[in-house]
Amino acid sequence: MVVTKWDVLVPFLLLASANIIILSCWTALAPLEFVRTPHSGTDSWNRVVSSTCGCRVGGNEGAGVPFLVALAVINLIAVVFANAQAYRARRIHTEFSESRYIGLIMLFLLQSWLTGMPVIGLVYDQPQAYYVVVTSIVSITSLVMILLIFVPKIQYTIRWTKEQEAAKRARENRLTSCRSDNGDQSEDG
């Protein structure tokens, strides 16, 4: 079985188009607005001591939920499908043997979403905890992806370079020994 560029391009374009359409509709129908919410309590001059701010869906509070659900469902289906494809391709050997690492990345993405989303839901009303959880999930997920994509390739390149250098030395040694053997025979004759 040969994978063509269209086998990769068509699903990518479908997924990107679906995300762009949903995000465009969300922006047009229920745009986000910057909102500052004061906390209870004031100082001795009746000024607000602290507040929380962020982007919220303007107008109707639940207007963004259908868009979030649609994005989550489409992208979760894509990750599950990619996990299934990576599992099916796990025994395909290529020069860099990427399928195993891509499968691990997909599995990690699925795991981080399934464990991270409930935690985000629990700490949604606590801005500091929410910030720590979201940045941790994004950072760890990104780091794992980058490490699993590039570290094996760097290791393979280092190993390949060493093998090429060893093969070159072996060829030079064979040539040197052949020359010395030929030189010994010419002196005897």
PDB file of C-alpha atoms in Angstrom:
ATOM      1  CA  MET A   1       0.000   0.000   0.000  1.00  0.00           C
ATOM      2  CA  VAL A   2       1.350   3.393  -1.007  1.00  0.00           C
ATOM      3  CA  VAL A   3       0.312   6.581   0.763  1.00  0.00           C
ATOM      4  CA  THR A   4      -0.043   9.450  -1.667  1.00  0.00           C
ATOM      5  CA  LYS A   5      -0.019  13.147  -0.875  1.00  0.00           C
ATOM      6  CA  TRP A   6      -3.797  13.242  -1.375  1.00  0.00           C
ATOM      7  CA  ASP A   7      -4.292  10.575   1.304  1.00  0.00           C
ATOM      8  CA  VAL A   8      -2.802  13.047   3.761  1.00  0.00           C
ATOM      9  CA  LEU A   9      -3.951  16.316   2.217  1.00  0.00           C
ATOM     10  CA  VAL A  10      -7.695  15.566   1.975  1.00  0.00           C
ATOM     11  CA  PRO A  11      -8.220  14.765   5.702  1.00  0.00           C
ATOM     12  CA  PHE A  12      -6.058  17.751   6.655  1.00  0.00           C
ATOM     13  CA  LEU A  13      -8.064  20.113   4.447  1.00  0.00           C
ATOM     14  CA  LEU A  14     -11.366  18.729   5.768  1.00  0.00           C
ATOM     15  CA  LEU A  15     -10.269  19.134   9.387  1.00  0.00           C
ATOM     16  CA  ALA A  16      -8.811  22.608   8.825  1.00  0.00           C
ATOM     17  CA  SER A  17     -11.935  23.709   6.905  1.00  0.00           C
ATOM     18  CA  ALA A  18     -14.266  22.439   9.638  1.00  0.00           C
ATOM     19  CA  ASN A  19     -12.269  24.284  12.309  1.00  0.00           C
ATOM     20  CA  ILE A  20     -12.131  27.496  10.250  1.00  0.00           C
ATOM     21  CA  ILE A  21     -15.878  27.394   9.540  1.00  0.00           C
ATOM     22  CA  ILE A  22     -16.786  26.817  13.198  1.00  0.00           C
ATOM     23  CA  LEU A  23     -14.407  29.514  14.445  1.00  0.00           C
ATOM     24  CA  SER A  24     -15.638  31.990  11.800  1.00  0.00           C
ATOM     25  CA  CYS A  25     -19.262  31.349  12.723  1.00  0.00           C
ATOM     26  CA  TRP A  26     -18.407  31.770  16.397  1.00  0.00           C
ATOM     27  CA  THR A  27     -16.660  35.082  15.682  1.00  0.00           C
ATOM     28  CA  ALA A  28     -19.603  36.345  13.605  1.00  0.00           C
ATOM     29  CA  LEU A  29     -22.506  35.070  15.732  1.00  0.00           C
ATOM     30  CA  ALA A  30     -21.186  35.218  19.316  1.00  0.00           C
ATOM     31  CA  PRO A  31     -17.991  37.283  19.429  1.00  0.00           C
ATOM     32  CA  LEU A  32     -15.810  37.313  22.520  1.00  0.00           C
ATOM     33  CA  GLU A  33     -15.596  40.532  24.537  1.00  0.00           C
ATOM     34  CA  PHE A  34     -13.104  41.647  27.154  1.00  0.00           C
ATOM     35  CA  VAL A  35     -14.848  41.728  30.550  1.00  0.00           C
ATOM     36  CA  ARG A  36     -13.505  42.870  33.924  1.00  0.00           C
ATOM     37  CA  THR A  37     -15.373  41.498  36.943  1.00  0.00           C
ATOM     38  CA  PRO A  38     -14.667  43.140  40.319  1.00  0.00           C
ATOM     39  CA  HIS A  39     -14.305  40.916  43.380  1.00  0.00           C
ATOM     40  CA  SER A  40     -16.290  41.681  46.486  1.00  0.00           C
ATOM     41  CA  GLY A  41     -14.622  44.035  48.949  1.00  0.00           C
ATOM     42  CA  THR A  42     -13.270  47.544  48.729  1.00  0.00           C
ATOM     43  CA  ASP A  43     -10.623  49.609  50.472  1.00  0.00           C
ATOM     44  CA  SER A  44     -11.312  52.464  52.904  1.00  0.00           C
ATOM     45  CA  TRP A  45     -12.055  54.872  50.003  1.00  0.00           C
ATOM     46  CA  ASN A  46     -14.574  52.440  48.491  1.00  0.00           C
ATOM     47  CA  ARG A  47     -12.339  51.421  45.590  1.00  0.00           C
ATOM     48  CA  VAL A  48     -12.338  47.888  44.225  1.00  0.00           C
ATOM     49  CA  VAL A  49      -9.353  46.016  45.597  1.00  0.00           C
ATOM     50  CA  SER A  50      -9.129  43.212  43.027  1.00  0.00           C
ATOM     51  CA  SER A  51     -10.829  42.032  39.896  1.00  0.00           C
ATOM     52  CA  THR A  52     -10.773  39.231  37.379  1.00  0.00           C
ATOM     53  CA  CYS A  53     -10.683  39.866  33.662  1.00  0.00           C
ATOM     54  CA  GLY A  54     -10.807  37.817  30.507  1.00  0.00           C
ATOM     55  CA  CYS A  55     -12.585  37.231  27.249  1.00  0.00           C
ATOM     56  CA  ARG A  56     -16.171  36.074  27.546  1.00  0.00           C
ATOM     57  CA  VAL A  57     -18.969  35.583  25.080  1.00  0.00           C
ATOM     58  CA  GLY A  58     -20.886  38.818  24.961  1.00  0.00           C
ATOM     59  CA  GLY A  59     -24.641  38.956  25.436  1.00  0.00           C
ATOM     60  CA  ASN A  60     -26.059  35.478  26.053  1.00  0.00           C
ATOM     61  CA  GLU A  61     -23.787  33.606  28.490  1.00  0.00           C
ATOM     62  CA  GLY A  62     -24.269  30.169  26.891  1.00  0.00           C
ATOM     63  CA  ALA A  63     -23.893  31.330  23.278  1.00  0.00           C
ATOM     64  CA  GLY A  64     -20.361  29.962  22.917  1.00  0.00           C
ATOM     65  CA  VAL A  65     -21.128  26.458  24.214  1.00  0.00           C
ATOM     66  CA  PRO A  66     -22.367  24.974  20.904  1.00  0.00           C
ATOM     67  CA  PHE A  67     -19.228  26.194  19.142  1.00  0.00           C
ATOM     68  CA  LEU A  68     -16.959  24.777  21.848  1.00  0.00           C
ATOM     69  CA  VAL A  69     -18.797  21.456  21.756  1.00  0.00           C
ATOM     70  CA  ALA A  70     -18.564  21.293  17.955  1.00  0.00           C
ATOM     71  CA  LEU A  71     -14.832  22.066  18.031  1.00  0.00           C
ATOM     72  CA  ALA A  72     -14.229  19.535  20.793  1.00  0.00           C
ATOM     73  CA  VAL A  73     -16.198  16.777  19.038  1.00  0.00           C
ATOM     74  CA  ILE A  74     -14.568  17.312  15.633  1.00  0.00           C
ATOM     75  CA  ASN A  75     -11.043  17.477  17.028  1.00  0.00           C
ATOM     76  CA  LEU A  76     -11.580  14.574  19.437  1.00  0.00           C
ATOM     77  CA  ILE A  77     -12.836  12.443  16.537  1.00  0.00           C
ATOM     78  CA  ALA A  78      -9.745  13.475  14.568  1.00  0.00           C
ATOM     79  CA  VAL A  79      -7.426  12.460  17.424  1.00  0.00           C
ATOM     80  CA  VAL A  80      -9.206   9.110  17.903  1.00  0.00           C
ATOM     81  CA  PHE A  81      -9.045   8.459  14.144  1.00  0.00           C
ATOM     82  CA  ALA A  82      -5.358   9.431  14.087  1.00  0.00           C
ATOM     83  CA  ASN A  83      -4.729   7.068  17.019  1.00  0.00           C
ATOM     84  CA  ALA A  84      -6.398   4.242  15.100  1.00  0.00           C
ATOM     85  CA  GLN A  85      -4.337   5.008  11.985  1.00  0.00           C
ATOM     86  CA  ALA A  86      -1.116   5.214  13.978  1.00  0.00           C
ATOM     87  CA  TYR A  87      -1.927   1.849  15.560  1.00  0.00           C
ATOM     88  CA  ARG A  88      -2.529   0.294  12.148  1.00  0.00           C
ATOM     89  CA  ALA A  89       0.743   1.745  10.823  1.00  0.00           C
ATOM     90  CA  ARG A  90       2.847   0.791  13.838  1.00  0.00           C
ATOM     91  CA  ARG A  91       4.621  -2.036  11.999  1.00  0.00           C
ATOM     92  CA  ILE A  92       5.498   0.004   8.915  1.00  0.00           C
ATOM     93  CA  HIS A  93       9.249   0.532   8.862  1.00  0.00           C
ATOM     94  CA  THR A  94      10.600   3.671   7.295  1.00  0.00           C
ATOM     95  CA  GLU A  95      14.033   5.176   7.395  1.00  0.00           C
ATOM     96  CA  PHE A  96      13.204   7.165  10.508  1.00  0.00           C
ATOM     97  CA  SER A  97      10.453   4.812  11.785  1.00  0.00           C
ATOM     98  CA  GLU A  98       8.176   7.749  12.633  1.00  0.00           C
ATOM     99  CA  SER A  99       4.899   5.857  12.937  1.00  0.00           C
ATOM    100  CA  ARG A 100       5.714   4.600  16.434  1.00  0.00           C
ATOM    101  CA  TYR A 101       6.495   8.116  17.681  1.00  0.00           C
ATOM    102  CA  ILE A 102       3.473   9.659  15.979  1.00  0.00           C
ATOM    103  CA  GLY A 103       1.342   6.980  17.621  1.00  0.00           C
ATOM    104  CA  LEU A 104       2.820   7.867  21.006  1.00  0.00           C
ATOM    105  CA  ILE A 105       2.127  11.550  20.358  1.00  0.00           C
ATOM    106  CA  MET A 106      -1.481  10.827  19.426  1.00  0.00           C
ATOM    107  CA  LEU A 107      -1.929   8.646  22.496  1.00  0.00           C
ATOM    108  CA  PHE A 108      -0.471  11.373  24.698  1.00  0.00           C
ATOM    109  CA  LEU A 109      -2.767  14.005  23.148  1.00  0.00           C
ATOM    110  CA  LEU A 110      -5.798  11.827  23.795  1.00  0.00           C
ATOM    111  CA  GLN A 111      -4.677  11.144  27.348  1.00  0.00           C
ATOM    112  CA  SER A 112      -3.971  14.807  28.105  1.00  0.00           C
ATOM    113  CA  TRP A 113      -7.374  15.847  26.769  1.00  0.00           C
ATOM    114  CA  LEU A 114      -9.236  13.168  28.687  1.00  0.00           C
ATOM    115  CA  THR A 115      -7.491  14.021  31.956  1.00  0.00           C
ATOM    116  CA  GLY A 116      -7.043  17.762  31.433  1.00  0.00           C
ATOM    117  CA  MET A 117     -10.545  18.812  30.421  1.00  0.00           C
ATOM    118  CA  PRO A 118     -12.257  17.681  33.656  1.00  0.00           C
ATOM    119  CA  VAL A 119      -9.566  19.456  35.691  1.00  0.00           C
ATOM    120  CA  ILE A 120     -10.080  22.622  33.645  1.00  0.00           C
ATOM    121  CA  GLY A 121     -13.805  22.342  34.327  1.00  0.00           C
ATOM    122  CA  LEU A 122     -13.156  22.031  38.070  1.00  0.00           C
ATOM    123  CA  VAL A 123     -10.900  25.084  38.320  1.00  0.00           C
ATOM    124  CA  TYR A 124     -12.695  27.284  35.770  1.00  0.00           C
ATOM    125  CA  ASP A 125     -13.928  29.737  38.438  1.00  0.00           C
ATOM    126  CA  GLN A 126     -10.467  30.070  40.044  1.00  0.00           C
ATOM    127  CA  PRO A 127      -8.378  32.232  37.669  1.00  0.00           C
ATOM    128  CA  GLN A 128      -4.955  31.428  39.114  1.00  0.00           C
ATOM    129  CA  ALA A 129      -5.534  27.674  39.217  1.00  0.00           C
ATOM    130  CA  TYR A 130      -7.141  27.780  35.759  1.00  0.00           C
ATOM    131  CA  TYR A 131      -4.105  29.604  34.373  1.00  0.00           C
ATOM    132  CA  VAL A 132      -1.672  27.099  35.907  1.00  0.00           C
ATOM    133  CA  VAL A 133      -3.640  24.083  34.655  1.00  0.00           C
ATOM    134  CA  VAL A 134      -4.111  25.383  31.105  1.00  0.00           C
ATOM    135  CA  THR A 135      -0.512  26.545  30.689  1.00  0.00           C
ATOM    136  CA  SER A 136       0.755  23.256  32.131  1.00  0.00           C
ATOM    137  CA  ILE A 137      -1.348  21.205  29.721  1.00  0.00           C
ATOM    138  CA  VAL A 138      -0.289  23.287  26.721  1.00  0.00           C
ATOM    139  CA  SER A 139       3.385  23.314  27.736  1.00  0.00           C
ATOM    140  CA  ILE A 140       3.654  19.612  28.524  1.00  0.00           C
ATOM    141  CA  THR A 141       1.719  18.580  25.420  1.00  0.00           C
ATOM    142  CA  SER A 142       3.859  20.797  23.181  1.00  0.00           C
ATOM    143  CA  LEU A 143       7.085  19.634  24.792  1.00  0.00           C
ATOM    144  CA  VAL A 144       6.179  15.962  24.423  1.00  0.00           C
ATOM    145  CA  MET A 145       5.285  16.478  20.765  1.00  0.00           C
ATOM    146  CA  ILE A 146       8.516  18.274  19.976  1.00  0.00           C
ATOM    147  CA  LEU A 147      10.638  15.768  21.884  1.00  0.00           C
ATOM    148  CA  LEU A 148       8.988  12.720  20.295  1.00  0.00           C
ATOM    149  CA  ILE A 149       9.314  14.208  16.820  1.00  0.00           C
ATOM    150  CA  PHE A 150      12.881  15.515  16.945  1.00  0.00           C
ATOM    151  CA  VAL A 151      14.886  13.522  19.523  1.00  0.00           C
ATOM    152  CA  PRO A 152      14.561  10.171  17.688  1.00  0.00           C
ATOM    153  CA  LYS A 153      15.570  11.845  14.423  1.00  0.00           C
ATOM    154  CA  ILE A 154      18.578  13.471  16.065  1.00  0.00           C
ATOM    155  CA  GLN A 155      19.576  10.131  17.602  1.00  0.00           C
ATOM    156  CA  TYR A 156      19.159   8.383  14.244  1.00  0.00           C
ATOM    157  CA  THR A 157      21.251  11.050  12.498  1.00  0.00           C
ATOM    158  CA  ILE A 158      24.044  10.741  15.074  1.00  0.00           C
ATOM    159  CA  ARG A 159      23.990   6.938  14.800  1.00  0.00           C
ATOM    160  CA  TRP A 160      23.914   7.090  10.980  1.00  0.00           C
ATOM    161  CA  THR A 161      26.856   9.536  10.924  1.00  0.00           C
ATOM    162  CA  LYS A 162      28.895   7.252  13.179  1.00  0.00           C
ATOM    163  CA  GLU A 163      28.068   4.232  10.988  1.00  0.00           C
ATOM    164  CA  GLN A 164      29.078   6.150   7.859  1.00  0.00           C
ATOM    165  CA  GLU A 165      32.369   7.196   9.455  1.00  0.00           C
ATOM    166  CA  ALA A 166      33.045   3.603  10.554  1.00  0.00           C
ATOM    167  CA  ALA A 167      32.279   2.320   7.046  1.00  0.00           C
ATOM    168  CA  LYS A 168      34.593   4.946   5.542  1.00  0.00           C
ATOM    169  CA  ARG A 169      37.411   3.944   7.926  1.00  0.00           C
ATOM    170  CA  ALA A 170      36.853   0.266   7.092  1.00  0.00           C
ATOM    171  CA  ARG A 171      37.084   1.031   3.337  1.00  0.00           C
ATOM    172  CA  GLU A 172      40.254   3.049   3.881  1.00  0.00           C
ATOM    173  CA  ASN A 173      41.746   0.230   5.963  1.00  0.00           C
ATOM    174  CA  ARG A 174      40.906  -2.314   3.244  1.00  0.00           C
ATOM    175  CA  LEU A 175      42.461  -0.085   0.574  1.00  0.00           C
ATOM    176  CA  THR A 176      45.563   0.437   2.702  1.00  0.00           C
ATOM    177  CA  SER A 177      45.928  -3.283   3.380  1.00  0.00           C
ATOM    178  CA  CYS A 178      45.393  -4.103  -0.322  1.00  0.00           C
ATOM    179  CA  ARG A 179      48.060  -1.576  -1.311  1.00  0.00           C
ATOM    180  CA  SER A 180      50.511  -2.916   1.237  1.00  0.00           C
ATOM    181  CA  ASP A 181      49.797  -6.507   0.095  1.00  0.00           C
ATOM    182  CA  ASN A 182      50.378  -5.509  -3.552  1.00  0.00           C
ATOM    183  CA  GLY A 183      53.556  -3.646  -2.614  1.00  0.00           C
ATOM    184  CA  ASP A 184      54.935  -6.708  -0.787  1.00  0.00           C
ATOM    185  CA  GLN A 185      54.282  -8.960  -3.809  1.00  0.00           C
ATOM    186  CA  SER A 186      55.988  -6.597  -6.273  1.00  0.00           C
ATOM    187  CA  GLU A 187      59.145  -6.499  -4.137  1.00  0.00           C
ATOM    188  CA  ASP A 188      59.260 -10.324  -4.014  1.00  0.00           C
ATOM    189  CA  GLY A 189      58.866 -10.736  -7.789  1.00  0.00           C
TER     190      GLY A 189
END
